[in-house]
Each structure stands twice: as structure tokens, then as C-alpha cells.
Coordinates of N, CA and C in Angstrom, one line a residue:
M1 N 120.3 99.3 44.6 CA 121.5 98.7 44.3 C 121.8 98.6 42.8
K2 N 120.7 98.3 42.0 CA 120.8 98.2 40.6 C 121.3 99.6 40.0
A3 N 120.7 100.6 40.5 CA 121.1 102.0 40.0 C 122.6 102.2 40.2
R4 N 123.1 101.8 41.4 CA 124.5 102.0 41.7 C 125.4 101.2 40.7
D5 N 125.0 100.0 40.4 CA 125.8 99.2 39.5 C 125.7 99.8 38.1
G6 N 124.6 100.3 37.7 CA 124.5 101.0 36.4 C 125.3 102.2 36.3
I7 N 125.4 103.0 37.4 CA 126.2 104.2 37.4 C 127.7 103.8 37.3
R8 N 128.1 102.7 38.0 CA 129.5 102.3 38.0 C 129.9 101.8 36.6
R9 N 129.0 101.1 35.9 CA 129.2 100.6 34.6 C 129.3 101.8 33.6
D10 N 128.5 102.8 33.7 CA 128.5 103.9 32.9 C 129.8 104.7 33.1
V11 N 130.3 104.8 34.3 CA 131.5 105.5 34.6 C 132.7 104.8 34.0
L12 N 132.7 103.4 34.1 CA 133.8 102.6 33.5 C 133.8 102.8 32.0
T13 N 132.6 102.7 31.4 CA 132.5 102.9 30.0 C 133.0 104.3 29.5
F14 N 132.6 105.3 30.3 CA 133.1 106.7 30.0 C 134.6 106.8 30.1
L15 N 135.2 106.2 31.1 CA 136.7 106.2 31.3 C 137.3 105.4 30.1
L16 N 136.8 104.3 29.8 CA 137.4 103.5 28.7 C 137.3 104.3 27.4
V17 N 136.2 104.9 27.1 CA 136.1 105.7 25.8 C 137.1 106.8 25.9
L18 N 137.2 107.5 27.0 CA 138.1 108.6 27.1 C 139.6 108.2 26.8
V19 N 140.0 107.0 27.4 CA 141.3 106.5 27.3 C 141.6 106.1 25.8
V20 N 140.6 105.4 25.2 CA 140.7 105.0 23.8 C 140.8 106.2 22.9
L21 N 140.0 107.2 23.1 CA 140.0 108.4 22.2 C 141.3 109.1 22.4
S22 N 141.8 109.3 23.6 CA 143.0 110.1 23.9 C 144.2 109.3 23.2
T23 N 144.2 108.0 23.4 CA 145.3 107.2 22.8 C 145.3 107.3 21.3
G24 N 144.1 107.1 20.7 CA 144.0 107.2 19.3 C 144.4 108.5 18.7
L25 N 144.0 109.6 19.4 CA 144.4 110.9 18.9 C 146.0 111.1 19.0
F26 N 146.5 110.6 20.1 CA 148.0 110.7 20.4 C 148.7 109.9 19.3
V27 N 148.3 108.7 19.0 CA 148.9 107.9 17.9 C 148.8 108.6 16.6
L28 N 147.6 109.1 16.3 CA 147.4 109.9 15.0 C 148.4 111.0 14.9
F29 N 148.5 111.8 16.0 CA 149.4 112.9 16.0 C 150.8 112.5 15.8
F30 N 151.2 111.4 16.4 CA 152.6 110.9 16.2 C 152.8 110.5 14.8
I31 N 151.8 109.8 14.2 CA 152.0 109.3 12.8 C 152.1 110.4 11.8
Y32 N 151.1 111.4 11.9 CA 151.0 112.5 10.9 C 151.8 113.7 11.3
G33 N 152.3 113.8 12.5 CA 153.1 114.9 12.9 C 152.4 116.2 12.9
E34 N 152.9 117.2 12.1 CA 152.4 118.5 12.2 C 151.1 118.7 11.4
S35 N 150.6 117.7 10.7 CA 149.4 117.9 9.9 C 148.1 117.9 10.8
I36 N 148.2 117.4 12.0 CA 147.1 117.5 12.9 C 147.5 118.4 14.1
P37 N 146.9 119.6 14.2 CA 147.4 120.5 15.3 C 147.1 119.9 16.6
L38 N 148.0 120.1 17.5 CA 147.9 119.5 18.9 C 146.7 120.2 19.6
V39 N 146.5 121.5 19.4 CA 145.4 122.2 20.0 C 144.1 121.5 19.7
F40 N 143.9 121.2 18.4 CA 142.7 120.5 17.9 C 142.5 119.2 18.7
A41 N 143.5 118.4 18.8 CA 143.5 117.1 19.5 C 143.1 117.3 21.0
M42 N 143.7 118.4 21.6 CA 143.4 118.6 23.0 C 142.0 119.1 23.2
M43 N 141.4 119.8 22.3 CA 140.0 120.3 22.4 C 139.0 119.2 22.1
W44 N 139.4 118.4 21.1 CA 138.4 117.4 20.6 C 138.1 116.3 21.6
S45 N 139.2 115.8 22.3 CA 139.0 114.6 23.2 C 138.1 115.0 24.4
P46 N 138.3 116.1 25.1 CA 137.4 116.4 26.2 C 136.0 116.7 25.7
G47 N 135.8 117.2 24.5 CA 134.5 117.5 24.0 C 133.7 116.2 23.8
I48 N 134.3 115.2 23.2 CA 133.7 113.9 23.0 C 133.4 113.3 24.4
A49 N 134.4 113.4 25.3 CA 134.2 112.8 26.6 C 133.1 113.4 27.4
A50 N 132.9 114.8 27.2 CA 131.8 115.4 27.9 C 130.5 115.0 27.3
I51 N 130.4 114.8 26.0 CA 129.1 114.4 25.4 C 128.8 113.0 25.8
V52 N 129.8 112.1 25.9 CA 129.5 110.7 26.3 C 129.1 110.7 27.8
G53 N 129.8 111.5 28.6 CA 129.4 111.6 30.0 C 128.0 112.1 30.3
I54 N 127.7 113.1 29.5 CA 126.3 113.7 29.7 C 125.3 112.7 29.3
S55 N 125.5 112.0 28.1 CA 124.5 111.1 27.7 C 124.4 109.9 28.6
G56 N 125.5 109.5 29.3 CA 125.5 108.4 30.2 C 124.7 108.8 31.5
V57 N 124.9 110.1 31.9 CA 124.2 110.5 33.1 C 122.7 110.6 32.8
L58 N 122.3 111.1 31.6 CA 120.9 111.1 31.2 C 120.3 109.8 31.2
R59 N 121.1 108.8 30.7 CA 120.6 107.4 30.6 C 120.3 106.9 32.0
V60 N 121.2 107.2 32.9 CA 121.0 106.7 34.3 C 119.7 107.3 34.9
H61 N 119.5 108.6 34.7 CA 118.3 109.3 35.2 C 117.0 108.7 34.6
E62 N 117.1 108.3 33.3 CA 115.9 107.8 32.7 C 115.5 106.4 33.3
R63 N 116.5 105.7 33.7 CA 116.3 104.3 34.3 C 115.6 104.4 35.7
T64 N 116.0 105.4 36.4 CA 115.5 105.5 37.8 C 114.1 106.2 37.9

């Protein structure tokens, strides 16, 4: 049961980080306009999300 709660918390943290990063990049793109390429923003956010997700999964596996 504890492992399941830990996984749920990691998933919620992962989703929260993804939403915050995506929103932040979107706001930056709106403020600075063309100085930040949209392609870079679209590539950067999933990359960070993947790193956070993988580290979260590894942390869960270390606990069990």
C-alpha cells in the first residue's frame, strides 16, 4: 500500500512540474515573442518532463 501511495505522489508531482514548466514557457514565449523559438519551447518541456519522470520511477524502484 505504501508503494502505491508513493507512486501516486510521484505521478502528481510529475504532472504538476509538467504543467508549471509548460505554462512558464508559454508565458515567456508570449512576453518575448519571436526571440524564443516555439520549436525550442516544444522540445524543451517534454525533455525536462521525461527526466523528472525517469528519476521519479527510479526513486520508486529504490524504495521497494
